């Protein structure tokens, strides 16, 4: 039989089919769990990679170098194998500290952490499996509040608010001063990633549970006013949108995962002026810095477990390639799960599993300079899934 080729995100399906038979979109099947608990239910008894053996981070770590970068690393763990999520820290001097959330707060991070953001003096981490958003002090890692939401998928910030896309079809708006939800906004089935630009929040509507009907009620971005919290309109995009990013000119870029069969995963551009939709390139992961778009397109042969990838940068204004081979083949990440670009330095951080089948094993965080040259590789927790620069 011909080996099956699938995009990078099929990993999550494989890791979840151990216990779950229903389909969301494949990228997040790992996180379909029993409704999880709030603070008292973040059990310390679970087998997990959040051992809490280190001290909390400090803000400047004694490093005055203006190019120094420090960040939190979000590890998703694996619910099917009873491995909870965890939070690590990379200091400005390059020291890697594991389990800083548990070490600081005495409780496990919980189930299914998604990509977080730093906004003001706080970090916001949506916890899909634990039905909440953690708010932590970005300097000390001290938990400030646990805000209950319904299966949160993503967060973004604008106009003094943090917006949370929830899998129940709503976006919740958090007042960052009061640390409470002041509005729930109906946007459509299974909202995913978000981006804010020009006073608007753009929410990917995936209709991710509706695979049988080819995600018929998705294929759009919901547009929400940041100040008034109203769902204003929708903008058409490709099939099964998940991640959204905005460049400095207000152009939107949407990672559309397709249907995992005859419609491939691609990145599409929605122009800031005309809202014209165009396809940039095939991709399974993306990140954006200024007017430079970073795309990783991965292919896995599930018969042999072999993996290959290309990493390309594009000019967002022209959609033309800048670098067609961002990393040398010998320095490629093992099996990338997320890419993040430090806004000031252009340093590239890639989270990675150890292999295509290594979704229950500790992974890595690769750091490259702005030209794509590998600088360091850190040992991370199970299934690292993004970094938050602070």
PDB file of C-alpha atoms in Angstrom, residues 191-377:
ATOM      1  CA  UNK A 191     -13.709  29.420  17.224  1.00  0.00           C
ATOM      2  CA  UNK A 192      -9.960  28.995  17.234  1.00  0.00           C
ATOM      3  CA  UNK A 193      -7.071  31.464  16.843  1.00  0.00           C
ATOM      4  CA  UNK A 194      -7.379  35.231  16.997  1.00  0.00           C
ATOM      5  CA  UNK A 195      -5.513  38.384  16.063  1.00  0.00           C
ATOM      6  CA  UNK A 196      -6.127  42.036  16.895  1.00  0.00           C
ATOM      7  CA  UNK A 197      -5.381  45.000  14.664  1.00  0.00           C
ATOM      8  CA  UNK A 198      -6.981  48.393  14.045  1.00  0.00           C
ATOM      9  CA  UNK A 199      -9.340  48.145  17.011  1.00  0.00           C
ATOM     10  CA  UNK A 200     -10.835  44.868  15.753  1.00  0.00           C
ATOM     11  CA  UNK A 201     -10.425  41.276  16.863  1.00  0.00           C
ATOM     12  CA  UNK A 202     -10.459  38.660  14.114  1.00  0.00           C
ATOM     13  CA  UNK A 203     -11.556  35.179  15.191  1.00  0.00           C
ATOM     14  CA  UNK A 204     -11.082  32.021  13.124  1.00  0.00           C
ATOM     15  CA  UNK A 205     -14.383  30.121  12.928  1.00  0.00           C
ATOM     16  CA  UNK A 206     -13.410  26.540  12.184  1.00  0.00           C
ATOM     17  CA  UNK A 207     -16.633  24.550  12.694  1.00  0.00           C
ATOM     18  CA  UNK A 208     -14.109  21.960  13.728  1.00  0.00           C
ATOM     19  CA  UNK A 209     -16.534  19.278  14.946  1.00  0.00           C
ATOM     20  CA  UNK A 210     -18.353  19.292  11.624  1.00  0.00           C
ATOM     21  CA  UNK A 211     -15.857  17.242   9.647  1.00  0.00           C
ATOM     22  CA  UNK A 212     -18.622  15.047   8.219  1.00  0.00           C
ATOM     23  CA  UNK A 213     -20.120  18.112   6.509  1.00  0.00           C
ATOM     24  CA  UNK A 214     -16.752  19.533   5.454  1.00  0.00           C
ATOM     25  CA  UNK A 215     -16.815  22.281   8.114  1.00  0.00           C
ATOM     26  CA  UNK A 216     -19.752  23.890   6.339  1.00  0.00           C
ATOM     27  CA  UNK A 217     -20.464  26.546   8.987  1.00  0.00           C
ATOM     28  CA  UNK A 218     -16.875  27.731   9.261  1.00  0.00           C
ATOM     29  CA  UNK A 219     -14.595  29.076   6.524  1.00  0.00           C
ATOM     30  CA  UNK A 220     -14.681  32.610   7.925  1.00  0.00           C
ATOM     31  CA  UNK A 221     -13.276  35.094  10.374  1.00  0.00           C
ATOM     32  CA  UNK A 222     -15.655  36.738  12.823  1.00  0.00           C
ATOM     33  CA  UNK A 223     -14.918  40.447  13.309  1.00  0.00           C
ATOM     34  CA  UNK A 224     -15.432  41.782  16.857  1.00  0.00           C
ATOM     35  CA  UNK A 225     -15.084  45.393  17.958  1.00  0.00           C
ATOM     36  CA  UNK A 226     -12.475  45.495  20.723  1.00  0.00           C
ATOM     37  CA  UNK A 227     -14.011  48.431  22.593  1.00  0.00           C
ATOM     38  CA  UNK A 228     -17.721  47.625  22.303  1.00  0.00           C
ATOM     39  CA  UNK A 229     -17.397  43.844  22.243  1.00  0.00           C
ATOM     40  CA  UNK A 230     -19.879  43.437  19.387  1.00  0.00           C
ATOM     41  CA  UNK A 231     -19.767  40.861  16.612  1.00  0.00           C
ATOM     42  CA  UNK A 232     -19.804  43.167  13.611  1.00  0.00           C
ATOM     43  CA  UNK A 233     -19.457  40.993  10.521  1.00  0.00           C
ATOM     44  CA  UNK A 234     -17.649  38.014   8.987  1.00  0.00           C
ATOM     45  CA  UNK A 235     -14.909  37.704   6.372  1.00  0.00           C
ATOM     46  CA  UNK A 236     -14.667  34.635   4.146  1.00  0.00           C
ATOM     47  CA  UNK A 237     -11.507  32.529   4.232  1.00  0.00           C
ATOM     48  CA  UNK A 238     -10.415  28.973   3.476  1.00  0.00           C
ATOM     49  CA  UNK A 239     -11.492  25.667   4.927  1.00  0.00           C
ATOM     50  CA  UNK A 240     -10.965  24.951   8.643  1.00  0.00           C
ATOM     51  CA  UNK A 241      -9.142  28.128   9.768  1.00  0.00           C
ATOM     52  CA  UNK A 242      -7.145  27.779  12.978  1.00  0.00           C
ATOM     53  CA  UNK A 243      -4.437  30.413  13.425  1.00  0.00           C
ATOM     54  CA  UNK A 244      -4.689  34.136  12.581  1.00  0.00           C
ATOM     55  CA  UNK A 245      -1.964  36.801  12.536  1.00  0.00           C
ATOM     56  CA  UNK A 246      -1.819  40.457  11.467  1.00  0.00           C
ATOM     57  CA  UNK A 247       1.171  42.288  10.038  1.00  0.00           C
ATOM     58  CA  UNK A 248       2.073  45.893  10.818  1.00  0.00           C
ATOM     59  CA  UNK A 249       0.025  47.110   7.834  1.00  0.00           C
ATOM     60  CA  UNK A 250      -3.189  45.412   8.941  1.00  0.00           C
ATOM     61  CA  UNK A 251      -3.047  42.521   6.464  1.00  0.00           C
ATOM     62  CA  UNK A 252      -4.396  39.283   7.918  1.00  0.00           C
ATOM     63  CA  UNK A 253      -2.881  35.843   7.477  1.00  0.00           C
ATOM     64  CA  UNK A 254      -4.934  32.726   8.190  1.00  0.00           C
ATOM     65  CA  UNK A 255      -3.690  29.164   8.562  1.00  0.00           C
ATOM     66  CA  UNK A 256      -6.436  27.036   6.999  1.00  0.00           C
ATOM     67  CA  UNK A 257      -5.964  23.368   7.787  1.00  0.00           C
ATOM     68  CA  UNK A 258      -8.189  22.050   4.982  1.00  0.00           C
ATOM     69  CA  UNK A 259      -9.934  18.727   5.434  1.00  0.00           C
ATOM     70  CA  UNK A 260      -6.872  16.502   5.976  1.00  0.00           C
ATOM     71  CA  UNK A 261      -7.651  14.731   2.703  1.00  0.00           C
ATOM     72  CA  UNK A 262      -8.030  16.398  -0.696  1.00  0.00           C
ATOM     73  CA  UNK A 263      -7.891  20.020   0.543  1.00  0.00           C
ATOM     74  CA  UNK A 264      -4.373  20.759   1.834  1.00  0.00           C
ATOM     75  CA  UNK A 265      -3.308  23.023   4.662  1.00  0.00           C
ATOM     76  CA  UNK A 266      -2.432  26.506   3.370  1.00  0.00           C
ATOM     77  CA  UNK A 267      -1.874  30.065   4.545  1.00  0.00           C
ATOM     78  CA  UNK A 268      -4.139  32.696   3.039  1.00  0.00           C
ATOM     79  CA  UNK A 269      -3.806  36.464   2.999  1.00  0.00           C
ATOM     80  CA  UNK A 270      -6.694  38.892   3.504  1.00  0.00           C
ATOM     81  CA  UNK A 271      -5.583  42.333   2.339  1.00  0.00           C
ATOM     82  CA  UNK A 272      -6.071  45.259   4.682  1.00  0.00           C
ATOM     83  CA  UNK A 273      -7.605  47.575   2.087  1.00  0.00           C
ATOM     84  CA  UNK A 274      -9.815  45.439  -0.179  1.00  0.00           C
ATOM     85  CA  UNK A 275     -10.251  42.316   1.986  1.00  0.00           C
ATOM     86  CA  UNK A 276      -9.284  40.331  -1.085  1.00  0.00           C
ATOM     87  CA  UNK A 277      -8.461  36.705  -0.308  1.00  0.00           C
ATOM     88  CA  UNK A 278      -5.405  35.047  -1.828  1.00  0.00           C
ATOM     89  CA  UNK A 279      -3.332  31.940  -1.116  1.00  0.00           C
ATOM     90  CA  UNK A 280       0.286  32.414  -0.049  1.00  0.00           C
ATOM     91  CA  UNK A 281       1.674  28.869   0.243  1.00  0.00           C
ATOM     92  CA  UNK A 282       1.143  25.406   1.738  1.00  0.00           C
ATOM     93  CA  UNK A 283       1.975  25.350   5.445  1.00  0.00           C
ATOM     94  CA  UNK A 284       1.324  23.523   8.682  1.00  0.00           C
ATOM     95  CA  UNK A 285       2.731  26.163  11.080  1.00  0.00           C
ATOM     96  CA  UNK A 286       3.127  29.915  10.804  1.00  0.00           C
ATOM     97  CA  UNK A 287       4.407  32.966  12.678  1.00  0.00           C
ATOM     98  CA  UNK A 288       4.617  36.641  11.793  1.00  0.00           C
ATOM     99  CA  UNK A 289       6.988  39.484  12.693  1.00  0.00           C
ATOM    100  CA  UNK A 290       6.415  42.930  11.217  1.00  0.00           C
ATOM    101  CA  UNK A 291       6.030  42.271   7.491  1.00  0.00           C
ATOM    102  CA  UNK A 292       7.845  38.936   7.473  1.00  0.00           C
ATOM    103  CA  UNK A 293       5.824  35.740   7.463  1.00  0.00           C
ATOM    104  CA  UNK A 294       7.484  32.489   8.598  1.00  0.00           C
ATOM    105  CA  UNK A 295       6.007  29.230   7.282  1.00  0.00           C
ATOM    106  CA  UNK A 296       6.853  25.629   8.059  1.00  0.00           C
ATOM    107  CA  UNK A 297       5.403  22.926   5.852  1.00  0.00           C
ATOM    108  CA  UNK A 298       5.872  19.432   7.245  1.00  0.00           C
ATOM    109  CA  UNK A 299       5.144  15.992   5.815  1.00  0.00           C
ATOM    110  CA  UNK A 300       5.162  12.717   7.733  1.00  0.00           C
ATOM    111  CA  UNK A 301       5.264   9.206   6.319  1.00  0.00           C
ATOM    112  CA  UNK A 302       3.253   7.297   8.900  1.00  0.00           C
ATOM    113  CA  UNK A 303       4.448   3.957   7.572  1.00  0.00           C
ATOM    114  CA  UNK A 304       8.073   4.656   8.383  1.00  0.00           C
ATOM    115  CA  UNK A 305       7.705   7.574  10.817  1.00  0.00           C
ATOM    116  CA  UNK A 306      10.047   9.693   8.701  1.00  0.00           C
ATOM    117  CA  UNK A 307       9.501  13.440   8.595  1.00  0.00           C
ATOM    118  CA  UNK A 308      10.550  16.143   6.166  1.00  0.00           C
ATOM    119  CA  UNK A 309       9.941  19.870   6.189  1.00  0.00           C
ATOM    120  CA  UNK A 310      10.583  23.157   4.461  1.00  0.00           C
ATOM    121  CA  UNK A 311      10.838  26.524   6.222  1.00  0.00           C
ATOM    122  CA  UNK A 312      10.301  29.647   4.141  1.00  0.00           C
ATOM    123  CA  UNK A 313       9.916  33.359   4.851  1.00  0.00           C
ATOM    124  CA  UNK A 314       7.691  35.698   2.840  1.00  0.00           C
ATOM    125  CA  UNK A 315       7.247  39.426   2.480  1.00  0.00           C
ATOM    126  CA  UNK A 316       3.675  40.024   3.623  1.00  0.00           C
ATOM    127  CA  UNK A 317       3.190  43.035   1.351  1.00  0.00           C
ATOM    128  CA  UNK A 318       4.193  41.229  -1.844  1.00  0.00           C
ATOM    129  CA  UNK A 319       3.648  37.604  -0.764  1.00  0.00           C
ATOM    130  CA  UNK A 320       7.014  36.841  -2.396  1.00  0.00           C
ATOM    131  CA  UNK A 321       9.544  34.479  -0.799  1.00  0.00           C
ATOM    132  CA  UNK A 322      12.479  36.015   1.075  1.00  0.00           C
ATOM    133  CA  UNK A 323      14.248  32.820   2.151  1.00  0.00           C
ATOM    134  CA  UNK A 324      13.304  29.488   0.644  1.00  0.00           C
ATOM    135  CA  UNK A 325      15.417  27.427   3.068  1.00  0.00           C
ATOM    136  CA  UNK A 326      15.413  29.172   6.424  1.00  0.00           C
ATOM    137  CA  UNK A 327      17.380  26.459   8.261  1.00  0.00           C
ATOM    138  CA  UNK A 328      20.102  24.146   7.062  1.00  0.00           C
ATOM    139  CA  UNK A 329      18.846  20.581   6.840  1.00  0.00           C
ATOM    140  CA  UNK A 330      21.225  19.447   9.586  1.00  0.00           C
ATOM    141  CA  UNK A 331      19.744  22.042  11.965  1.00  0.00           C
ATOM    142  CA  UNK A 332      16.062  21.369  11.292  1.00  0.00           C
ATOM    143  CA  UNK A 333      13.925  20.763  14.394  1.00  0.00           C
ATOM    144  CA  UNK A 334      13.031  17.119  14.984  1.00  0.00           C
ATOM    145  CA  UNK A 335       9.243  17.470  14.701  1.00  0.00           C
ATOM    146  CA  UNK A 336       8.034  21.078  15.084  1.00  0.00           C
ATOM    147  CA  UNK A 337       4.827  21.854  16.948  1.00  0.00           C
ATOM    148  CA  UNK A 338       4.999  25.677  17.131  1.00  0.00           C
ATOM    149  CA  UNK A 339       7.075  28.595  15.882  1.00  0.00           C
ATOM    150  CA  UNK A 340       7.438  31.972  17.629  1.00  0.00           C
ATOM    151  CA  UNK A 341       9.515  35.002  16.630  1.00  0.00           C
ATOM    152  CA  UNK A 342      10.906  37.427  19.201  1.00  0.00           C
ATOM    153  CA  UNK A 343       9.596  40.839  18.085  1.00  0.00           C
ATOM    154  CA  UNK A 344      12.700  42.885  18.958  1.00  0.00           C
ATOM    155  CA  UNK A 345      15.543  40.596  17.889  1.00  0.00           C
ATOM    156  CA  UNK A 346      13.968  38.348  15.276  1.00  0.00           C
ATOM    157  CA  UNK A 347      15.236  35.272  17.122  1.00  0.00           C
ATOM    158  CA  UNK A 348      13.292  32.184  16.089  1.00  0.00           C
ATOM    159  CA  UNK A 349      12.007  29.743  18.712  1.00  0.00           C
ATOM    160  CA  UNK A 350      10.631  26.390  17.590  1.00  0.00           C
ATOM    161  CA  UNK A 351       8.977  23.914  19.919  1.00  0.00           C
ATOM    162  CA  UNK A 352       9.328  20.293  18.869  1.00  0.00           C
ATOM    163  CA  UNK A 353       8.450  16.745  19.773  1.00  0.00           C
ATOM    164  CA  UNK A 354      11.408  14.329  19.641  1.00  0.00           C
ATOM    165  CA  UNK A 355       9.855  12.467  16.697  1.00  0.00           C
ATOM    166  CA  UNK A 356       6.610  11.954  14.818  1.00  0.00           C
ATOM    167  CA  UNK A 357       5.491   9.398  17.404  1.00  0.00           C
ATOM    168  CA  UNK A 358       7.026  11.161  20.400  1.00  0.00           C
ATOM    169  CA  UNK A 359       3.951  13.047  21.565  1.00  0.00           C
ATOM    170  CA  UNK A 360       4.135  11.500  25.068  1.00  0.00           C
ATOM    171  CA  UNK A 361       7.870  12.109  25.489  1.00  0.00           C
ATOM    172  CA  UNK A 362       9.801  15.214  26.528  1.00  0.00           C
ATOM    173  CA  UNK A 363      10.483  17.508  23.596  1.00  0.00           C
ATOM    174  CA  UNK A 364      12.792  20.373  22.723  1.00  0.00           C
ATOM    175  CA  UNK A 365      12.907  24.125  22.273  1.00  0.00           C
ATOM    176  CA  UNK A 366      15.222  25.251  19.482  1.00  0.00           C
ATOM    177  CA  UNK A 367      16.515  28.804  19.331  1.00  0.00           C
ATOM    178  CA  UNK A 368      17.835  30.239  16.065  1.00  0.00           C
ATOM    179  CA  UNK A 369      19.177  33.682  15.312  1.00  0.00           C
ATOM    180  CA  UNK A 370      17.358  35.955  12.862  1.00  0.00           C
ATOM    181  CA  UNK A 371      19.194  34.392   9.905  1.00  0.00           C
ATOM    182  CA  UNK A 372      18.126  30.861  10.841  1.00  0.00           C
ATOM    183  CA  UNK A 373      21.376  29.654  12.390  1.00  0.00           C
ATOM    184  CA  UNK A 374      20.884  27.310  15.332  1.00  0.00           C
ATOM    185  CA  UNK A 375      22.079  28.754  18.654  1.00  0.00           C
ATOM    186  CA  UNK A 376      20.779  26.408  21.353  1.00  0.00           C
ATOM    187  CA  UNK A 377      18.505  23.434  21.908  1.00  0.00           C
TER     188      UNK A 377
END
